[in-house]
XYZ file of C-alpha atoms in Angstrom:
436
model
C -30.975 46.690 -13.963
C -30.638 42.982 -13.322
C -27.235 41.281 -14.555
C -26.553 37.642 -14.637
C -23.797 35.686 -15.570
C -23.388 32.045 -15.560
C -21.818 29.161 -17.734
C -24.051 27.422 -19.696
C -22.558 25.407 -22.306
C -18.863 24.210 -22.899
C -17.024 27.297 -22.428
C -20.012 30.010 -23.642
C -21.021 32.119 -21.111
C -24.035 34.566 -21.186
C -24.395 37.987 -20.169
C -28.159 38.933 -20.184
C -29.184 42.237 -19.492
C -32.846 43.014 -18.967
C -34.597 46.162 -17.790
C -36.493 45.871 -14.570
C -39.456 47.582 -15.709
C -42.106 44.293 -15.681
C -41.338 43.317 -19.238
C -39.241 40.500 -18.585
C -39.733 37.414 -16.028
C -36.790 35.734 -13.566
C -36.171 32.770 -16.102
C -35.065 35.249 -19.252
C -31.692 33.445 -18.975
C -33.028 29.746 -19.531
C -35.179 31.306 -22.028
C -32.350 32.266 -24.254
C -30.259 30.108 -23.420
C -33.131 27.341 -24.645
C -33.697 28.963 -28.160
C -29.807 29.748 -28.572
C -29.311 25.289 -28.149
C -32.245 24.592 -29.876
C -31.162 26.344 -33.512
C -29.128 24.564 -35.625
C -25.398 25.334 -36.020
C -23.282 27.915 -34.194
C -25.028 31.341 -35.627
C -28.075 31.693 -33.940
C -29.909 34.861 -35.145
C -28.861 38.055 -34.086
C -32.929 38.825 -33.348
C -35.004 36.239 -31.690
C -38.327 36.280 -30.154
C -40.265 34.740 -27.968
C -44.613 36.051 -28.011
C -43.702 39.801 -27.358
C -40.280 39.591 -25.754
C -37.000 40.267 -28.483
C -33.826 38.762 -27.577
C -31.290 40.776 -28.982
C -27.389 39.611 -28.918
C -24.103 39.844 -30.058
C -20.766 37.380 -29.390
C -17.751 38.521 -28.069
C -15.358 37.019 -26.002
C -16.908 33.412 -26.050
C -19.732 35.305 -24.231
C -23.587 36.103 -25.417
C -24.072 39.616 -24.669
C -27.730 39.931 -24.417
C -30.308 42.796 -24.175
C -34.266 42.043 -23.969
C -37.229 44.263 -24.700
C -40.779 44.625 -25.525
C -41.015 47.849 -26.974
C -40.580 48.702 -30.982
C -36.794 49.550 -30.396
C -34.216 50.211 -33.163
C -32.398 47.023 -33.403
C -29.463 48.852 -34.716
C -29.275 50.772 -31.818
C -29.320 48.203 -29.266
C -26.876 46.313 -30.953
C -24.472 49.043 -31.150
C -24.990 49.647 -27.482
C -24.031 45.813 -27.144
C -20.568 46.603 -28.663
C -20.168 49.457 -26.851
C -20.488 47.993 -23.638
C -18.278 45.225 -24.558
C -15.958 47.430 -25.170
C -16.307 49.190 -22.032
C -16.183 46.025 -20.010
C -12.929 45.148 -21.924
C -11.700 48.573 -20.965
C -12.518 48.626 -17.566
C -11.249 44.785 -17.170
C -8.544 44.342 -18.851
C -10.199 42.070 -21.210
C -13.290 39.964 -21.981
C -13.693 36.205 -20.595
C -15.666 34.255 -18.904
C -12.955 34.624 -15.647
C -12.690 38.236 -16.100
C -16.485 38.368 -15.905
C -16.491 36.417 -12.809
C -13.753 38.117 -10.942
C -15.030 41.751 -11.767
C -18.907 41.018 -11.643
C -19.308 44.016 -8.938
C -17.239 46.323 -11.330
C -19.631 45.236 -13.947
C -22.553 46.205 -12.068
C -21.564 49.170 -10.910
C -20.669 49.771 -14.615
C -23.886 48.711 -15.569
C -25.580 50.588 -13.495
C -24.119 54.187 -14.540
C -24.798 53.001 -18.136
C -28.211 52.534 -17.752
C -30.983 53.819 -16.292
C -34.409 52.444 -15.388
C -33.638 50.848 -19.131
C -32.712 53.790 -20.799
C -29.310 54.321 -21.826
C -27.050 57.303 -20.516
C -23.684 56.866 -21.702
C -20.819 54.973 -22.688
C -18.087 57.758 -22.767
C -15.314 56.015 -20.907
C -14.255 59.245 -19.279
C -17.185 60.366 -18.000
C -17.905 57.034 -16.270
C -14.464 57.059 -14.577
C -15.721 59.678 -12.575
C -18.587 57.713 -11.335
C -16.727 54.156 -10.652
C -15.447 53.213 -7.425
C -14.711 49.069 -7.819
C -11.151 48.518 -8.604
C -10.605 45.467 -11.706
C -9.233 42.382 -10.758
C -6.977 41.117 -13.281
C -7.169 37.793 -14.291
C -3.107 37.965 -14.872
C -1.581 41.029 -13.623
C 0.657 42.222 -15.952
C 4.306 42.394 -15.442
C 7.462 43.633 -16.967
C 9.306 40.136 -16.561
C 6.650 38.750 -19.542
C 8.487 40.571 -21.969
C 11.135 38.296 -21.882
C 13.641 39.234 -24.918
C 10.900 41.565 -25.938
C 12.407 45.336 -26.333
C 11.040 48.811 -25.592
C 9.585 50.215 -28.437
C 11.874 53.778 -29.327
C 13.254 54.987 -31.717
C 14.133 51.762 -33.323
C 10.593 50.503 -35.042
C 11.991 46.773 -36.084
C 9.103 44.413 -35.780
C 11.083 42.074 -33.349
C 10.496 45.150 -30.761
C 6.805 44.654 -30.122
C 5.163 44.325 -27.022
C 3.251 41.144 -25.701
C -0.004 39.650 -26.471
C -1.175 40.544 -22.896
C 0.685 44.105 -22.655
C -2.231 46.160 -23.391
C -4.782 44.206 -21.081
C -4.470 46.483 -18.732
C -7.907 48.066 -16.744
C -8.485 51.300 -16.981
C -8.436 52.596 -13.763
C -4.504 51.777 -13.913
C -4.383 55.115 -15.420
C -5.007 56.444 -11.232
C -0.868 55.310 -11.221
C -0.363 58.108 -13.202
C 1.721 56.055 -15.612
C 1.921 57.335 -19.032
C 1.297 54.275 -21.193
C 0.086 53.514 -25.142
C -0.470 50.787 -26.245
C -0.729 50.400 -30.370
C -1.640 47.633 -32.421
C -1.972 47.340 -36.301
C -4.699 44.571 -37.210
C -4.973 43.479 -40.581
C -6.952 41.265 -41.673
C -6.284 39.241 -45.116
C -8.950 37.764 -47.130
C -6.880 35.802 -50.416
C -8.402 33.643 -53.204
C -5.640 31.016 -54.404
C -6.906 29.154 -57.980
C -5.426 25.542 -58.812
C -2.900 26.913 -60.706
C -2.323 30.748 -60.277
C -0.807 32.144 -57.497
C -3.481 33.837 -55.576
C -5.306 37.216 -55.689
C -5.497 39.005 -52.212
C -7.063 41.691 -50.343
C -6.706 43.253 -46.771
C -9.953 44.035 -45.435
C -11.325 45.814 -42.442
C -7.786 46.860 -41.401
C -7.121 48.569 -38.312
C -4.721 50.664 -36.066
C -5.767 50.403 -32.515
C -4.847 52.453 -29.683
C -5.073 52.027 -26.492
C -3.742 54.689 -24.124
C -4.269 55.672 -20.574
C -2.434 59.492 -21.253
C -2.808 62.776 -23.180
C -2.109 64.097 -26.248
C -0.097 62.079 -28.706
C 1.651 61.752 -32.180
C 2.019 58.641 -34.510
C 4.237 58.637 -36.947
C 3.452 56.549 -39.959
C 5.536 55.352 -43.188
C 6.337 58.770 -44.970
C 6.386 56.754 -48.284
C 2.617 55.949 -47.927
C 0.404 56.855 -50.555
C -3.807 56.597 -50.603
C -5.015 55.599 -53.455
C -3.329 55.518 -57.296
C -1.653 58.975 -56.586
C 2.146 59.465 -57.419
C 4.481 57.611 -54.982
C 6.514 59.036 -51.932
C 9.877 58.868 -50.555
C 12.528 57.196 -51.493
C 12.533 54.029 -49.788
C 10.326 50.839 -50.397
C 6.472 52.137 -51.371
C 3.885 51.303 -48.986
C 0.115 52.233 -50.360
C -3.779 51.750 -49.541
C -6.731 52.794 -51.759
C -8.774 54.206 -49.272
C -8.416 54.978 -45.365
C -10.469 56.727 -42.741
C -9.712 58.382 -39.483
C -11.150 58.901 -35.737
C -12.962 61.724 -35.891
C -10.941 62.904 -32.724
C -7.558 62.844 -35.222
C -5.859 65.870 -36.479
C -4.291 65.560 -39.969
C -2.589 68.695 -39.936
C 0.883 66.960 -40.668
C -0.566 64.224 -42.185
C -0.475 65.313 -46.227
C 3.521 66.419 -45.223
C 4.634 64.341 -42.540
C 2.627 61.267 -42.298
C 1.438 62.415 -38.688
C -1.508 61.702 -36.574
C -2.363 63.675 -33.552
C -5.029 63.256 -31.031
C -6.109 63.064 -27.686
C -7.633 59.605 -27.023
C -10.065 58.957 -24.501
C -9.095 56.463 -22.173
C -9.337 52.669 -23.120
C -9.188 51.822 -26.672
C -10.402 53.346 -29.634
C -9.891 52.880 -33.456
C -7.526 55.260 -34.820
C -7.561 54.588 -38.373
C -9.295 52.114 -40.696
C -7.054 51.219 -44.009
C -7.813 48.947 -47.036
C -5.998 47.891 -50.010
C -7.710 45.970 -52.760
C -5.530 44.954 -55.324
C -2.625 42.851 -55.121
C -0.473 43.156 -52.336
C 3.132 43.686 -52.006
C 3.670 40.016 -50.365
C 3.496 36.583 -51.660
C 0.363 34.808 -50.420
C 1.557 33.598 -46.789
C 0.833 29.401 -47.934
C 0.800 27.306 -50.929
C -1.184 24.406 -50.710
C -0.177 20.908 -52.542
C -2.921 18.797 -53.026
C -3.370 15.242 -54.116
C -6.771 13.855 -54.681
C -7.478 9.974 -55.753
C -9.240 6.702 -54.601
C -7.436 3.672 -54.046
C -7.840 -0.366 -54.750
C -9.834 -0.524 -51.805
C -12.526 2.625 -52.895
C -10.968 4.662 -50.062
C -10.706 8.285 -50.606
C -6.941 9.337 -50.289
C -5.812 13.334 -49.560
C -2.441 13.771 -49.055
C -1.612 17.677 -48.619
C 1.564 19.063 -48.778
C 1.434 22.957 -46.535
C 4.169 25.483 -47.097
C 4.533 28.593 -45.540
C 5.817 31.359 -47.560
C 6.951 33.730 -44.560
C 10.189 34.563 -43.718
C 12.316 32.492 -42.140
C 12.575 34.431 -38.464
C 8.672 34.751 -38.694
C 6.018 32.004 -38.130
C 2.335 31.172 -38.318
C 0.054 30.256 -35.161
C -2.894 28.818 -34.822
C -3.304 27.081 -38.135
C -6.640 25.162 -39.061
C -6.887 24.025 -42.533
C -10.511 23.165 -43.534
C -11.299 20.756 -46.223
C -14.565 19.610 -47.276
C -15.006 15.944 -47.922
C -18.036 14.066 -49.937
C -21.087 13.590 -47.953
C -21.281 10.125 -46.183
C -17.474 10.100 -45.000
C -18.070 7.418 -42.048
C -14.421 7.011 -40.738
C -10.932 8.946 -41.186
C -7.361 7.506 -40.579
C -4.075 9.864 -40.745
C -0.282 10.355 -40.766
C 1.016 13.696 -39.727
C 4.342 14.983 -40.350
C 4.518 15.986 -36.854
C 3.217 15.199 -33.157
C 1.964 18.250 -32.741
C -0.422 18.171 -35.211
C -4.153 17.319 -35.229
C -7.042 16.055 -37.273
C -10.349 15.138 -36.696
C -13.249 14.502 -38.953
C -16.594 16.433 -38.811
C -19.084 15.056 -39.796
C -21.917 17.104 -39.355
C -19.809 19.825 -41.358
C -18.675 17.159 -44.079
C -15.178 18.229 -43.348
C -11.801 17.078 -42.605
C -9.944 19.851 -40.008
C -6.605 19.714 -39.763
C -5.117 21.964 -36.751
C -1.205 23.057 -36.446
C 0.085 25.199 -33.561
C 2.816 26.768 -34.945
C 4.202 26.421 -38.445
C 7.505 28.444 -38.963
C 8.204 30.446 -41.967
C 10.186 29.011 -45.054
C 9.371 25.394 -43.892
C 6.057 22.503 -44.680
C 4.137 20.549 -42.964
C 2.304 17.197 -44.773
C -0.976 15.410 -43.874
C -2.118 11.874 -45.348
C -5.830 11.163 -44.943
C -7.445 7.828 -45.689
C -11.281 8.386 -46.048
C -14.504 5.527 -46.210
C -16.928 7.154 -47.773
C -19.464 4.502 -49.548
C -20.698 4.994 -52.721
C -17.410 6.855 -53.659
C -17.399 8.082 -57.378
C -15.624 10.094 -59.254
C -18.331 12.801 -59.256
C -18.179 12.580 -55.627
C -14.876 13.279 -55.586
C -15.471 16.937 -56.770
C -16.782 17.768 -53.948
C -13.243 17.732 -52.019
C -12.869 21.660 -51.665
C -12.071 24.166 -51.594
C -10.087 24.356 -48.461
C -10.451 27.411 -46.171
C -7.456 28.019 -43.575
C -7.422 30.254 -40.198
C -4.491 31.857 -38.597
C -2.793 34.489 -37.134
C 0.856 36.052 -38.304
C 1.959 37.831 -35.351
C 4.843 40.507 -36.005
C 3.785 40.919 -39.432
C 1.894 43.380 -41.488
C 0.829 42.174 -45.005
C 0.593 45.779 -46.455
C 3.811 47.198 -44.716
C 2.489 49.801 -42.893
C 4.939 50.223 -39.855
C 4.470 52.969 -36.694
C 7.590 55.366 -37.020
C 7.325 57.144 -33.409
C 5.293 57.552 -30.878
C 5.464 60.818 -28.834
C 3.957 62.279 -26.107
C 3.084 66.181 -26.353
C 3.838 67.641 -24.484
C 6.404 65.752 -22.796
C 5.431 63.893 -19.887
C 7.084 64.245 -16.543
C 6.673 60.532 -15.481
C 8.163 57.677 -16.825
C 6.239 56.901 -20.488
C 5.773 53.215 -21.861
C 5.014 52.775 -25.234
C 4.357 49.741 -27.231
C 3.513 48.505 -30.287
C 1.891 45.147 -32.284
C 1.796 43.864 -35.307
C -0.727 41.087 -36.511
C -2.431 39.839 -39.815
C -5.334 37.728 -39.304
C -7.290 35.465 -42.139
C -10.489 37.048 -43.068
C -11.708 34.171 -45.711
C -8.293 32.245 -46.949
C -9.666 29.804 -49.342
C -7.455 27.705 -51.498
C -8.971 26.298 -54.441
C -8.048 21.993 -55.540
């Protein structure tokens, strides 16, 4: 097995993995790395190849994860072993970048190594490779109680304020030789919303997840007791919480799930997915933004946008990294702009005919405007239908768009050590597009 890391364009790294068997030569890195900058755009193929060699790749933490061969392999099955050793190296340390790579490269040899052999793969059960591993992870920031600043426990109390850290659960595996009883849970939704010119949106919450990651044995989640799958008859009493379809770990026990709303399992160690939910009709939210456009061309021929963004969240919650996409006419040469704020940012691209406008933070119940002043020559008014529709990126931390909330966590049976158990909430965009 021959592993190579190195930087090789802005911030992309490449991790190439090749078989030592004859089939590939010493340059296979260049190689890729050649037909990867010589496509156009940012998607190169996930199957390339080069006379009899096949460059197969996924993406993953701003890194190519590569695996070459020469036989007449499944491609589905090297590709899934791609993601499965991503997720091992995220597992085993504490995350995936370009640093982490760097500062556990032995670990991910030896990892490598145990995974593979001669070519062939063996496994990637984390549990059984524990046994095998003897490099500790270097974190690239050790984690530390004093980052939770006013952050709270998570007990009995399930409020959304008390969630744990973006960098709680990037914690190496091995961690678990402390003998620390630790879970780490996070509910990922991600929204994908339509908005017409004049209605107020349809949305959907696709591919949504509850992760766990836990580095202990046997455990229960408690979820909403209201919930309800699909267009049965409501529960409970309080606020109704429902998806239309959902599927579970095949490691889960749903025993108390029809009466309790209970999930029990024994995870393996690092993290798996729990449950997978989806709801497809209309949710029980307001679209997070509204968009106020204003299209026209001045005395001068200039193309004027002036957009007006309001976020719709509540007022203690807020909105981070925001990037609002608008396409422009082809030909758009030059772009001035106001901003509401110094914060802000815009740039023109114009090899994506698009205006990008890029906000930190926006905080809920408040707006944000933007005044561009395009030259674009030729300007007409059938040009001018080409503005749109915008598509904006972001991430709502602390919030879930369905409502699903974690009511407990608890360790069975109870653990002798001290237990720490967290929990995060985060809705993602999926495809927000806003139509002008």
């Amino acid at each position: 097995m021959r592993l190579s890391a190195s930087v090789r364009h802005e911030s992309e790294s490449t991790l190439t993995l090749a078989p030592v068997r004859g089939e590939t030569g010493d340059d296979v890195v260049n190689v890729f790395y050649q037909k990867v900058t010589a496509l156009p755009g940012d998607q190169p193929p996930v199957v390339m190849t080069l006379r009899d060699l096949h460059f197969l790749h996924i993406r993953q933490g701003g890194l190519y994860w590569v695996a070459t061969t020469t036989a007449d392999s499944s491609p589905f099955t090297i590709v899934e072993f791609l993601n499965r050793l991503a997720a091992l190296v995220k597992d085993y340390c504490g995350g995936l970048s370009e640093k982490s790579v760097q500062m556990n490269f032995a670990l991910i040899y030896e990892l490598l190594d145990e995974v593979l052999d001669y070519g062939h793969i063996q496994t990637t059960s984390s549990d059984m490779l524990k046994n095998f591993l003897q490099s500790e992870a270097v974190s690239s920031r050790p984690f530390s109680l004093f980052d939770l600043s006013n952050v709270g426990l998570f007990g009995a109390d399930t409020q959304q304020s008390k969630v744990a850290p973006s960098s709680a659960a990037a914690r190496p595996i091995q961690a678990s030789r402390e003998q620390v009883s630790e879970i780490f849970v996070d509910v990922v939704e991600r929204m994908s919303v339509v908005v017409g010119s004049n209605s107020p949106g349809h949305l959907r919450v696709t591919c949504s997840e509850l992760l766990l990651t836990c580095l202990l044995s046997e455990i229960r989640i408690g979820l909403n007791e209201e919930l309800s799958i699909g267009k049965s008859q409501l529960r409970g009493y309080g606020a109704a919480v429902r998806v239309d379809r959902c599927s579970f770990h095949q490691g889960v026990r749903l025993d108390e799930f029809d009466s309790h709303r209970i999930l029990r399992l024994c995870p393996s160690q690092g993290e798996q997915t729990v449950m997978q939910y989806q709801l497809t009709d209309d949710l029980p939210t307001a679209p997070p933004f509204r968009l106020f456009p204003t299209i026209e061309r001045d005395g001068t021929g200039r193309l004027i946008l002036f957009l007006k963004l309001r976020c719709d969240l509540p007022p203690k919650s807020s909105a981070v990294n925001v990037c609002a996409s608008v396409p422009v006419p082809k030909g758009a040469v030059s772009l001035s702009q106001e901003l509401s704020s110094p914060d802000q940012s815009a740039e023109l691209q114009s090899q994506n005919r698009a205006v990008v406008w890029q906000i930190p933070r926006l905080a809920g119940g408040t707006q944000l405007s933007a005044l561009f002043k395009l030259d674009v020559p030729g300007l007409s008014s059938a040009s001018m239908l080409e503005v749109g529709p915008v598509g904006l990126s972001f991430e709502l931390p602390k919030f879930s768009a369905t409502g699903l909330q974690i009511r407990f966590l608890r360790l069975s049976p109870v653990q002798p050590a001290p237990s720490q158990r967290w929990v995060r909430y985060v809705t993602h965009s999926d495809s927000y597009s806003i139509r002008i």
